[in-house]
Coordinates of C-alpha atoms (C1' of nucleotides) in Angstrom, one line a residue:
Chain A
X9 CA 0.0 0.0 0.0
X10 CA 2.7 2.6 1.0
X11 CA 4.7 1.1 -2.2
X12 CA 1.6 2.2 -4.4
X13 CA 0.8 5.4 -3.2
X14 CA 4.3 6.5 -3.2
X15 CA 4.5 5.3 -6.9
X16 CA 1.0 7.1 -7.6
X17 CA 2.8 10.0 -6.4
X18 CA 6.0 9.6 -8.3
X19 CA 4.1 8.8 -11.6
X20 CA 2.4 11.8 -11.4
X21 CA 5.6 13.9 -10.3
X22 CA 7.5 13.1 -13.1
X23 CA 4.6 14.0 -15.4
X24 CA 3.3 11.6 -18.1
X25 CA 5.1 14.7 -20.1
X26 CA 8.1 11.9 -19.8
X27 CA 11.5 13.4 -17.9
X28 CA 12.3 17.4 -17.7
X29 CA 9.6 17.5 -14.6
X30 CA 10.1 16.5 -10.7
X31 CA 10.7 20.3 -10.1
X32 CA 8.1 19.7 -7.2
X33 CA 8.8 23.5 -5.6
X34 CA 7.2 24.4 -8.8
X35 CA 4.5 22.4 -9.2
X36 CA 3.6 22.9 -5.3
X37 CA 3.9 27.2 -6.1
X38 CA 1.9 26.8 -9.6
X39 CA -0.9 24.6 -8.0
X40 CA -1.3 27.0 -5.1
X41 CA -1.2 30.3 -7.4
X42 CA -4.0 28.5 -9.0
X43 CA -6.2 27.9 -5.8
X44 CA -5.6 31.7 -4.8
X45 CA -6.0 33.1 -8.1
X46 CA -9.3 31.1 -8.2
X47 CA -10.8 30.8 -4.9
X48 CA -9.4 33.4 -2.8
X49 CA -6.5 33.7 0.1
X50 CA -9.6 31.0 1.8
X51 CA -10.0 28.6 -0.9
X52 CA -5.9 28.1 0.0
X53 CA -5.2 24.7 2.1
X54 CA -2.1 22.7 2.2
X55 CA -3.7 19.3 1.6
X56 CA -5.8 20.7 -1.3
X57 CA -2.7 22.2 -2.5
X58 CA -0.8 18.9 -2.2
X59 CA -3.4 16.5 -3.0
X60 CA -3.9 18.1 -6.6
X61 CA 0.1 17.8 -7.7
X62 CA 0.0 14.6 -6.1
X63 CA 1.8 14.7 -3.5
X64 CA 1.3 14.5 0.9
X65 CA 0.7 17.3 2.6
X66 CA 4.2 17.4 4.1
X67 CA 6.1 17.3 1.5
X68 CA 5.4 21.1 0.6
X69 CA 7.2 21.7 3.8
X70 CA 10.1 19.9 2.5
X71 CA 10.0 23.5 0.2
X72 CA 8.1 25.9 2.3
X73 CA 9.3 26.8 6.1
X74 CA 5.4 27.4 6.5
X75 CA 2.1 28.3 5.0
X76 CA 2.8 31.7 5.4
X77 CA 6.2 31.7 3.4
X78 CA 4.5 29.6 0.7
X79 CA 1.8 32.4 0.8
X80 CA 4.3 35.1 0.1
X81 CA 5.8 33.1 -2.7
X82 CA 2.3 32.7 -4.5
X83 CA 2.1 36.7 -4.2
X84 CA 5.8 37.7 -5.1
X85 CA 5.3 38.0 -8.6
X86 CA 2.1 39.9 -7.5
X87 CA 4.3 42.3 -5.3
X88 CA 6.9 42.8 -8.1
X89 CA 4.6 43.6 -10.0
X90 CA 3.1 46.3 -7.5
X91 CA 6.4 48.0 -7.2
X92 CA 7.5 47.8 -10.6
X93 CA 4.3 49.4 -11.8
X94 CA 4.4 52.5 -9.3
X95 CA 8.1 52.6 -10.3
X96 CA 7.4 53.2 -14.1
X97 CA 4.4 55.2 -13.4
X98 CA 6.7 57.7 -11.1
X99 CA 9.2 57.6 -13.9
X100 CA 6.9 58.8 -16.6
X101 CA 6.1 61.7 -15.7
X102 CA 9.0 64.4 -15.5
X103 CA 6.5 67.2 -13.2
X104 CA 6.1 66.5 -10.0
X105 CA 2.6 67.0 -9.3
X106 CA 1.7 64.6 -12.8
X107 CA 4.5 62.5 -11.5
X108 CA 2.2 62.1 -8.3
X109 CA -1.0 61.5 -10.1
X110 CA 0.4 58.9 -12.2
X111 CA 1.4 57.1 -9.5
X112 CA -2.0 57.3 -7.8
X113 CA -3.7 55.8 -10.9
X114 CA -1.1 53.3 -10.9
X115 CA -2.2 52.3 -7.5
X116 CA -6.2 51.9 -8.2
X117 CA -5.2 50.2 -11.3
X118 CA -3.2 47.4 -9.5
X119 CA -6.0 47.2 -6.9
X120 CA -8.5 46.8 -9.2
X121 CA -6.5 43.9 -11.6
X122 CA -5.1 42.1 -8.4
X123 CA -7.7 42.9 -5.9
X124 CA -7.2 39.7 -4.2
X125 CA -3.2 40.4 -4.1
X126 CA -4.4 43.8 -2.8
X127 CA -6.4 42.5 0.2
X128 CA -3.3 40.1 1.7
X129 CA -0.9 43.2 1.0
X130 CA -2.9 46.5 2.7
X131 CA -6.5 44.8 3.9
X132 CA -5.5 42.6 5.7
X133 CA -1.3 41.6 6.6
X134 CA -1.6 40.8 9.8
X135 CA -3.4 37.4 9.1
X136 CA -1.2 36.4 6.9
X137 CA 2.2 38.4 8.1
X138 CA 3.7 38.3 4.6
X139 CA 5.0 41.0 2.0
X140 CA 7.3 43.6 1.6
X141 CA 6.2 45.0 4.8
X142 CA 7.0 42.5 7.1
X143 CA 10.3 40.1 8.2
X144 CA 8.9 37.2 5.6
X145 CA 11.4 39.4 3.1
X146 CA 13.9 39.2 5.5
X147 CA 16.7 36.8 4.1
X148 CA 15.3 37.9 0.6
X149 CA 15.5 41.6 1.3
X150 CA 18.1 44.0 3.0
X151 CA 19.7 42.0 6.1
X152 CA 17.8 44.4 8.8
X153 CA 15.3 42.7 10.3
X154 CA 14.1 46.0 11.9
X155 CA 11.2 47.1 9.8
X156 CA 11.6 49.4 7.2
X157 CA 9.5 51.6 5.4
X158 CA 8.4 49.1 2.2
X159 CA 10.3 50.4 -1.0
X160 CA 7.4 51.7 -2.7
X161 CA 6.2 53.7 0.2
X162 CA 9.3 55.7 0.0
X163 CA 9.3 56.0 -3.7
X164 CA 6.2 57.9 -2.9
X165 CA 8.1 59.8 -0.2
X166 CA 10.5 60.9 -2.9
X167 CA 7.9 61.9 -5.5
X168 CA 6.3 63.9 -2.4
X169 CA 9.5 65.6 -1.6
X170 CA 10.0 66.9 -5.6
X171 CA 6.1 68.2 -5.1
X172 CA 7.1 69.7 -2.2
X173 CA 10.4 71.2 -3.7
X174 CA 7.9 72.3 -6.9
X175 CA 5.9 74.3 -4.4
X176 CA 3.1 71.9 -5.3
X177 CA 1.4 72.0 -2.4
X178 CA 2.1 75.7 -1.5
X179 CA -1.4 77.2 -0.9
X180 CA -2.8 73.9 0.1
X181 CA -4.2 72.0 3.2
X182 CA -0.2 70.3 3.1
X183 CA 1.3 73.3 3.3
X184 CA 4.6 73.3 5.6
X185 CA 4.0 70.0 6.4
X186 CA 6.1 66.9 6.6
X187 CA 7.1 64.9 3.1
X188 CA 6.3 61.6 4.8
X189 CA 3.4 63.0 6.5
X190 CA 1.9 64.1 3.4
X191 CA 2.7 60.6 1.3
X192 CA 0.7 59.0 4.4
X193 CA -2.4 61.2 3.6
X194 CA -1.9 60.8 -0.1
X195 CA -1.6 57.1 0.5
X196 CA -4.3 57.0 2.7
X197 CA -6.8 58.9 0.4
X198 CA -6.6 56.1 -2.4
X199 CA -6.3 53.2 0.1
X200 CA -9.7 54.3 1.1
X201 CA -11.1 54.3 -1.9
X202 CA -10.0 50.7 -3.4
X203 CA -10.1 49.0 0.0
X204 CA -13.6 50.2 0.8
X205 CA -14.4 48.8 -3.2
X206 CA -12.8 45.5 -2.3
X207 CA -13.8 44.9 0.9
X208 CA -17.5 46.1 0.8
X209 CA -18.5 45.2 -2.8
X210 CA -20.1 42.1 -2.1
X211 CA -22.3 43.9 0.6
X212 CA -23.1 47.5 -1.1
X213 CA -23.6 49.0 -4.9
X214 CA -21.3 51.6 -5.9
X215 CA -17.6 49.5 -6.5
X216 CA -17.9 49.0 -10.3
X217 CA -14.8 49.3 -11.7
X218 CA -15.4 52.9 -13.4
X219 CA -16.7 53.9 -10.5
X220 CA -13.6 53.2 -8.3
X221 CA -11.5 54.0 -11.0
X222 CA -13.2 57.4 -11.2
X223 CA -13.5 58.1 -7.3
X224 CA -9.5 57.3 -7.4
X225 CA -8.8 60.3 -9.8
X226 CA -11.3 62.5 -7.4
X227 CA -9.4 61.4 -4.3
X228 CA -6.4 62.4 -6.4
X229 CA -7.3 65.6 -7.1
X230 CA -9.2 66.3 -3.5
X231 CA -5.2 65.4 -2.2
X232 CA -3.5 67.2 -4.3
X233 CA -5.7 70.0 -4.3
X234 CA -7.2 71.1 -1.0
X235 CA -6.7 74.5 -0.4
X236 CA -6.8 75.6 3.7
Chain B
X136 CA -18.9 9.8 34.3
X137 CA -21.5 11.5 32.7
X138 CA -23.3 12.0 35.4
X139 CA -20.4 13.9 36.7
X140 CA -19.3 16.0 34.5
X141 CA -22.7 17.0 33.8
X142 CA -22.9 18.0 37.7
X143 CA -20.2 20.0 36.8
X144 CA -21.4 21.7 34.6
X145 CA -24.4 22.7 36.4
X146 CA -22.9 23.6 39.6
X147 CA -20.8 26.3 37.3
X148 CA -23.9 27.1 35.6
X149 CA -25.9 28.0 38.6
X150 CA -22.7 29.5 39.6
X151 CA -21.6 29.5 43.0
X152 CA -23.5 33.2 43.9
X153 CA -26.7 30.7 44.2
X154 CA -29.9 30.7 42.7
X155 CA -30.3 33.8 39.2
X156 CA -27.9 32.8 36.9
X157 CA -28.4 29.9 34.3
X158 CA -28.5 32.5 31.6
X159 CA -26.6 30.5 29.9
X160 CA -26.6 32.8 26.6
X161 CA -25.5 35.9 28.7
X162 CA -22.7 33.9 30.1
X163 CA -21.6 32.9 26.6
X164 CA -22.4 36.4 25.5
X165 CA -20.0 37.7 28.3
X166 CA -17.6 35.6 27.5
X167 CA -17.1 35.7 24.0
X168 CA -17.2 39.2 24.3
X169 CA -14.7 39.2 26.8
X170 CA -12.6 37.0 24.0
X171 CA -12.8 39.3 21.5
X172 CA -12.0 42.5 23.3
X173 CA -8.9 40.4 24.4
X174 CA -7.1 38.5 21.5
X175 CA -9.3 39.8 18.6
X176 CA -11.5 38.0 16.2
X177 CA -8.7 35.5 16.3
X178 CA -8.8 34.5 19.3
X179 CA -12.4 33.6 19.6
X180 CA -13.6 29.5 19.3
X181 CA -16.4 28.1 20.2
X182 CA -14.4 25.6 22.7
X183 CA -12.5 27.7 24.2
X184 CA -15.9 29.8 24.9
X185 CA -17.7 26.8 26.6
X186 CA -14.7 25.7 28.6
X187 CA -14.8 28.9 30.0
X188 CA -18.2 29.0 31.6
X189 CA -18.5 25.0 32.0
X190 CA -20.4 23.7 29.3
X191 CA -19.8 21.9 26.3
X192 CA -19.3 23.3 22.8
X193 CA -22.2 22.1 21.5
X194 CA -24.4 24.0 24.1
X195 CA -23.7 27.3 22.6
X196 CA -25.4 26.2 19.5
X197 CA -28.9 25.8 20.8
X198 CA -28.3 29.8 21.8
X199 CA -27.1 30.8 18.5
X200 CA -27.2 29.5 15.0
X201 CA -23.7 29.7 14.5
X202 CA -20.0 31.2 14.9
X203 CA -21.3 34.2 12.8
X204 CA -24.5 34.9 14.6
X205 CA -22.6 34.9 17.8
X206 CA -19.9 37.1 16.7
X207 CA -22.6 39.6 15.4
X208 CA -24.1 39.5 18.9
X209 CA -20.7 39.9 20.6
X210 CA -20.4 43.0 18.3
X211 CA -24.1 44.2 18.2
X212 CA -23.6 46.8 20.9
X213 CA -20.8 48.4 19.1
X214 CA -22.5 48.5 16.2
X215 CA -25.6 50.3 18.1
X216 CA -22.6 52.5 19.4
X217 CA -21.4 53.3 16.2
X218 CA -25.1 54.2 14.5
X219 CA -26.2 56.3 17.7
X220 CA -22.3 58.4 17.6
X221 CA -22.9 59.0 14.6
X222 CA -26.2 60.4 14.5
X223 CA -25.4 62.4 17.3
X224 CA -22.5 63.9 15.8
X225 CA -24.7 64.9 13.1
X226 CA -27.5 66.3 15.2
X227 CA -24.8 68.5 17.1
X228 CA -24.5 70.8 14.6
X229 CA -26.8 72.8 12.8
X230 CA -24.3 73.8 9.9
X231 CA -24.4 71.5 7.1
X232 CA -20.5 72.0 6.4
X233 CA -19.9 71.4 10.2
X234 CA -22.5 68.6 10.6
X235 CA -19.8 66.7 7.3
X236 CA -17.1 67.4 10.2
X237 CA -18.7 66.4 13.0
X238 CA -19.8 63.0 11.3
X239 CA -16.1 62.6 9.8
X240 CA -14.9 63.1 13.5
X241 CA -17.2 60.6 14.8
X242 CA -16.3 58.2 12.4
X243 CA -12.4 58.5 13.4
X244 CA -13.8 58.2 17.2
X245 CA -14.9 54.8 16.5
X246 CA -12.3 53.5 14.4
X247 CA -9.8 54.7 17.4
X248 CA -11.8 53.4 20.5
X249 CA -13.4 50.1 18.5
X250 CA -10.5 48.9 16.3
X251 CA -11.5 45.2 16.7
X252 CA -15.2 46.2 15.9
X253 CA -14.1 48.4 13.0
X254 CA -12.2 45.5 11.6
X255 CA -15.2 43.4 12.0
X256 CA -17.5 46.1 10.4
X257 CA -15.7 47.9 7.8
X258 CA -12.0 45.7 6.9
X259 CA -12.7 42.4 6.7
X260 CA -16.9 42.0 6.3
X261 CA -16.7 39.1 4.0
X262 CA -15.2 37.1 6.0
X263 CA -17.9 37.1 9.0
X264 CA -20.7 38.6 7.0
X265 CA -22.2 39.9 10.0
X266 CA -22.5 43.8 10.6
X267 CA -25.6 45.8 10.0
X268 CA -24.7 45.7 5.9
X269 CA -25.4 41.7 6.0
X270 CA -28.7 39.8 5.9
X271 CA -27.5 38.8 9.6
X272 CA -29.2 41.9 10.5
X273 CA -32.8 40.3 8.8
X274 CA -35.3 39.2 11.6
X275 CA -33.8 41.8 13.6
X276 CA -34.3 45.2 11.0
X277 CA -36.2 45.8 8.4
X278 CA -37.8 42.4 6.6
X279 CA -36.5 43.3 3.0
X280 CA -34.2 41.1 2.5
X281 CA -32.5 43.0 -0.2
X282 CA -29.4 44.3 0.8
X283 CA -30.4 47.8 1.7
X284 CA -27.5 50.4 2.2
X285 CA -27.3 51.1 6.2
X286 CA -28.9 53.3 8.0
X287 CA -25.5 55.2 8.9
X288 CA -24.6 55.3 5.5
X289 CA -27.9 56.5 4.6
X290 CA -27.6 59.4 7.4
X291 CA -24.2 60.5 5.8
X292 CA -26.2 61.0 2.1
X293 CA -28.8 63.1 4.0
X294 CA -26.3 65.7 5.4
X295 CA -24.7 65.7 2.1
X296 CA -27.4 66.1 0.8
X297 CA -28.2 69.1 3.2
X298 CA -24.3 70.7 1.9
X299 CA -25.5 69.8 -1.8
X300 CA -28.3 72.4 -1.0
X301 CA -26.4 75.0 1.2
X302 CA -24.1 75.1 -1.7
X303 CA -21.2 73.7 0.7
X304 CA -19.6 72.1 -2.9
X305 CA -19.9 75.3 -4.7
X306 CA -16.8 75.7 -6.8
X307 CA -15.1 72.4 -5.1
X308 CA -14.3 69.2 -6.7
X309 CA -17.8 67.6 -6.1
X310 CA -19.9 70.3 -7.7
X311 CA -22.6 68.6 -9.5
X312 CA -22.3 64.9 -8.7
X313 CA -24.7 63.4 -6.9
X314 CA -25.2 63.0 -2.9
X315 CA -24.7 59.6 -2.7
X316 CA -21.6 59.4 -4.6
X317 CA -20.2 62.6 -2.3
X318 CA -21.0 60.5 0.4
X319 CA -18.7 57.3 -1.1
X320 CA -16.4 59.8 -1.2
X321 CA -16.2 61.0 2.0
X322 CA -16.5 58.2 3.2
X323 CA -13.6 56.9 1.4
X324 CA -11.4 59.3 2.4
X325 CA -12.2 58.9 6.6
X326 CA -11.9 55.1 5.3
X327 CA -8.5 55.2 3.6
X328 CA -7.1 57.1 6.9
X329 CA -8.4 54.5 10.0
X330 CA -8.1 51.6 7.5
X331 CA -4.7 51.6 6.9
X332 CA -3.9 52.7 10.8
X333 CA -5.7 49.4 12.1
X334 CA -4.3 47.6 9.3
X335 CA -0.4 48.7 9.4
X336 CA 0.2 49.7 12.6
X337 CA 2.0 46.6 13.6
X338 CA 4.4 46.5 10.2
X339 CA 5.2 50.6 10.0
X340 CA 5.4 53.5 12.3
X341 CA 3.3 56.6 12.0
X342 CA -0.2 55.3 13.3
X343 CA -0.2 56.1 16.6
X344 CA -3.9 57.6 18.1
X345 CA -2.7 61.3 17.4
X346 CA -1.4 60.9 14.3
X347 CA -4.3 59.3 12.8
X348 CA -7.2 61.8 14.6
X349 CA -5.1 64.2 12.5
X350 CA -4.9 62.7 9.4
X351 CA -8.3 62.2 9.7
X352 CA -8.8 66.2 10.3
X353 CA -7.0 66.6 6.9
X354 CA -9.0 64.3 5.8
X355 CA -12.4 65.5 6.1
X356 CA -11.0 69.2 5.1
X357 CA -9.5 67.6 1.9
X358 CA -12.5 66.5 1.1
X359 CA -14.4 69.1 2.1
X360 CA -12.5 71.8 0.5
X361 CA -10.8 70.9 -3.0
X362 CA -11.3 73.4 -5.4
X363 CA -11.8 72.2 -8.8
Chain C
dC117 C1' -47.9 7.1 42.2
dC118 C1' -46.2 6.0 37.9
dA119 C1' -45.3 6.6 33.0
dT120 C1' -44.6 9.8 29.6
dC121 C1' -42.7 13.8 27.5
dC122 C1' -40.0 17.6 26.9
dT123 C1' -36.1 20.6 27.9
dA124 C1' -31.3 21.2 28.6
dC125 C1' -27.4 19.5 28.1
dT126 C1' -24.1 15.9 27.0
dT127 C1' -20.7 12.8 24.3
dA128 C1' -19.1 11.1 20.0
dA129 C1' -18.2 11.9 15.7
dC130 C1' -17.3 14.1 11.0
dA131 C1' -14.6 16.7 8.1
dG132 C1' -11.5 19.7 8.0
dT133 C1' -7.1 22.9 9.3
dG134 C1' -1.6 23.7 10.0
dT135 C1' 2.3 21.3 11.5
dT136 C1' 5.7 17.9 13.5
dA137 C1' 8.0 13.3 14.2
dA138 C1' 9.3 9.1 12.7
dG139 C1' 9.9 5.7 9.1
dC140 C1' 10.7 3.7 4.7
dG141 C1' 12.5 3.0 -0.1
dC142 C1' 16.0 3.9 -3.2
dG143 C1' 20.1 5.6 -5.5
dT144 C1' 25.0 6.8 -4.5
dC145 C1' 29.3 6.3 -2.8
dA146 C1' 33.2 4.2 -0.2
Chain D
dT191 C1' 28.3 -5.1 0.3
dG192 C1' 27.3 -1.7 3.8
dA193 C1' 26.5 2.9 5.2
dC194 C1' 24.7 7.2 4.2
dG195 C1' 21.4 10.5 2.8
dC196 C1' 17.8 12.4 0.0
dG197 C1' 12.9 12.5 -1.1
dC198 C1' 8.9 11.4 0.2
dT199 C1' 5.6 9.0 3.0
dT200 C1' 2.3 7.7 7.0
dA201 C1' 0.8 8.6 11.6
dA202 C1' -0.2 11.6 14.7
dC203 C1' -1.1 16.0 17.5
dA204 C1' -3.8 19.7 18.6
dC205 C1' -6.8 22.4 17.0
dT206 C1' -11.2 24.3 14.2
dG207 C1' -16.7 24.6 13.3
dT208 C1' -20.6 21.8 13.3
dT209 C1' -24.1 17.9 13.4
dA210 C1' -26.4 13.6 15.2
dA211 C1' -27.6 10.9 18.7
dG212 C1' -28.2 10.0 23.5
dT213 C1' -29.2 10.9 28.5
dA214 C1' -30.4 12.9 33.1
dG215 C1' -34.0 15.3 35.5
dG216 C1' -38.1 18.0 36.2
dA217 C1' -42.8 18.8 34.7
dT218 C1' -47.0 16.9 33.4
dG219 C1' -51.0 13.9 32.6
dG220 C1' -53.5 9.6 33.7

DNA sequence: CCATCCTACTTAACAGTGTTAAGCGCGTCA
DNA sequence: TGACGCGCTTAACACTGTTAAGTAGGATGG
C-alpha cells in the first residue's frame, strides 16, 4: 500500500510529459497560485494544494518553512509587480505633481487587476504576516530585520518631496507639512477608496470598476488639491 | 462519568453566587465578548468559549445559530454605538458644512476606541458577514431582504445632501455629482485614513492615536474643500 | 404514584485545518 | 556489500466549526 501510493505520487511527479519535470517546488507554487487566483486567500489549504500535484501534505514543507512563506511566494510575482508598476508610473512623468497622479492611478489600477493580491498586501497583513512590509522578506531583502519603510512607500516619499520642492502644495491644506506626512495622507486617500471597493462590494452597490477607477482620480485631485 | 461531569457543569452554571444565573446565553455572551476584546476576532472559538463558563461546545449552539451569529451579537452593541455616535455627531451641529465634520470626526472616534469592531465592520466584512450591511441583521431590522445600504450610511447622504443644497460644494471638486456618490467619497477618504492605521500599525510607524485623529482632520477638510 | 414527554445538556463523531515526528525505499558512494 | 542520505511517506497532535444521537431530570398527565 505505501509502495503504491508513493509510486502514484512519483508517476504523477515526473509527469506523463516523460523526464524534464520532478521540479516539485514548482509544481507545489503553480498549483497553489492556481487555488488563490481562483478561490481566494480561503479557498488556500495545504492538503488541497498537495493532493492536486499529487503529493502528501508534508512534502510542501520539504520546500516551504510554512504556509505563510508559501503564501508570500504565491504573491511575489504579484508584489513585483506592484512595485515595478508604481516605479514606471513615477518615472513617466517628468512634473512633479503629474509624476504624483500617475502614480495614484497606478495604484487603483493594480487594486483593481489584483484585488485579491491587494487584500493580503494593505487589507489585511496581519493574518497572513507576509510581504514587503513585514520580516517574511527578510533573508530575501536587505539583512535588517528592523522594519523598514516598504520600498514603494518611500518611492512615494521621494515623489512627495519633488512636489514639495515644486511648491506643489504651497497654498494647500499640506502646506509646511512633513514629506512623509503628506505621502501618508496621499496614500491614505486612495487606500480608502480601493479597499472600501474590495472589501465592501459584495455587501453595497457603488464598486464598479469605473466607478472606483473614477473616485480614485477624485481622491487624487481632493489630495492634491485642497486648499486651507 | 456522565453524570459527573454534567454536575459540573451545572454547579458552574448556577454558579456559585446561588440561585439567578443559568442565563446560559449571557454567560456565553460575556464571555465571547470578553474573547474578542482580548485577543481579537482570532482569538475567539467556540471551545474555548464553553470551557470557559462549563459547558460543552455544542451547548452554545442551541443559543445561537452559528459562529457568525454569535460574533454579530458579541459586536451588536458596538455597532448600536457606532449608528447612535454617529447620529449624534450629526444632530450636534446645525451647519451642514460642520454637521460633514462632526460626522467625519465621529467616524475617526470609532475607528480609534473600537479597532476590533471596526475591523469586523468595515476591513474584513466578508469574512464574518455579520454587521448591520449583511442579511444577519434580517429578523432583527427591516424584513427586505434586499441588501439595503445602512442606516448610517444613509444618514451621511442626508447631510450631504443638506451641503449639496447649502451650496457647501460650490466651486469644489464635487460640484454637481450626486449626494450619494459625495458620500462614497467621504466616506472613502475617513476610510482610507483609519483603515490603513488598524491595518499597518503593527508593520510601520506613524499610526499612533494622534497621528491618525489628524490625518483624519486633513481628511475630512481635503475632502471638504478641494477646489476644482 | 407511575409513566410519559420535553427541555437542557451531554458525548461522540465528522470533516476539515496547519504542523511535527518518525519511518521507509531507493540511489549513490566508499 | 554496507552505510549514508535524500525525497517522500504515513501517523499523529492539537486544533477548528458543526451535526447527530443520547441521557439525566423536572414537569405533566393519567
Amino acid at each position: 500500500m505505501a509502495a503504491s501510493s508513493t509510486g502514484a505520487a512519483r508517476s504523477r511527479a515526473t509527469g506523463a510529459s516523460g523526464a524534464p519535470s520532478k521540479d516539485v517546488r514548482g509544481a507545489i507554487l503553480a498549483e497553489a497560485t492556481r487555488l488563490f487566483r481562483e478561490h481566494g486567500v480561503d479557498g488556500f489549504s495545504m492538503r488541497q494544494i498537495a493532493d492536486a500535484i499529487g503529493y502528501s501534505a508534508t512534502t510542501i514543507y520539504l520546500h516551504f518553512k510554512d504556509k505563510n512563506h508559501l503564501m508570500y511566494a504565491v504573491c511575489e510575482s504579484g508584489f513585483a509587480e506592484f512595485g515595478a508598476s508604481l516605479a514606471a508610473a513615477a518615472a513617466s512623468e517628468s512634473d512633479a505633481r503629474e509624476r504624483l497622479r500617475a502614480i495614484g492611478r497606478a495604484y487603483v489600477d493594480f487594486a483593481l487587476t489584483h484585488p485579491l493580491h491587494y487584500d493580503v498586501m494593505f487589507i489585511r497583513p496581519k493574518e497572513w504576516a507576509i510581504g514587503p512590509l513585514t520580516d517574511a522578506r527578510v533573508g530575501v531583502g536587505p539583512e535588517d530585520p528592523q522594519r523598514a519603510d516598504p520600498e514603494s512607500f518611500a518611492e512615494l516619499v521621494q515623489a512627495v518631496e519633488a512636489a514639495v520642492s515644486a511648491r506643489v502644495f504651497e497654498g494647500t491644506i499640506h502646506q509646511g507639512a512633513d514629506a512623509r506626512e503628506i505621502a501618508m495622507r496621499f496614500w491614505a486617500a486612495i487606500h480608502g477608496v480601493v479597499a472600501l471597493a474590495i472589501s465592501m462590494n459584495d455587501q453595497m452597490r457603488g464598486f464598479d470598476h469605473d466607478a472606483v477607477r473614477a473616485r480614485g482620480e477624485v481622491a487624487i485631485d481632493a489630495a492634491l488639491g485642497a486648499s486651507r
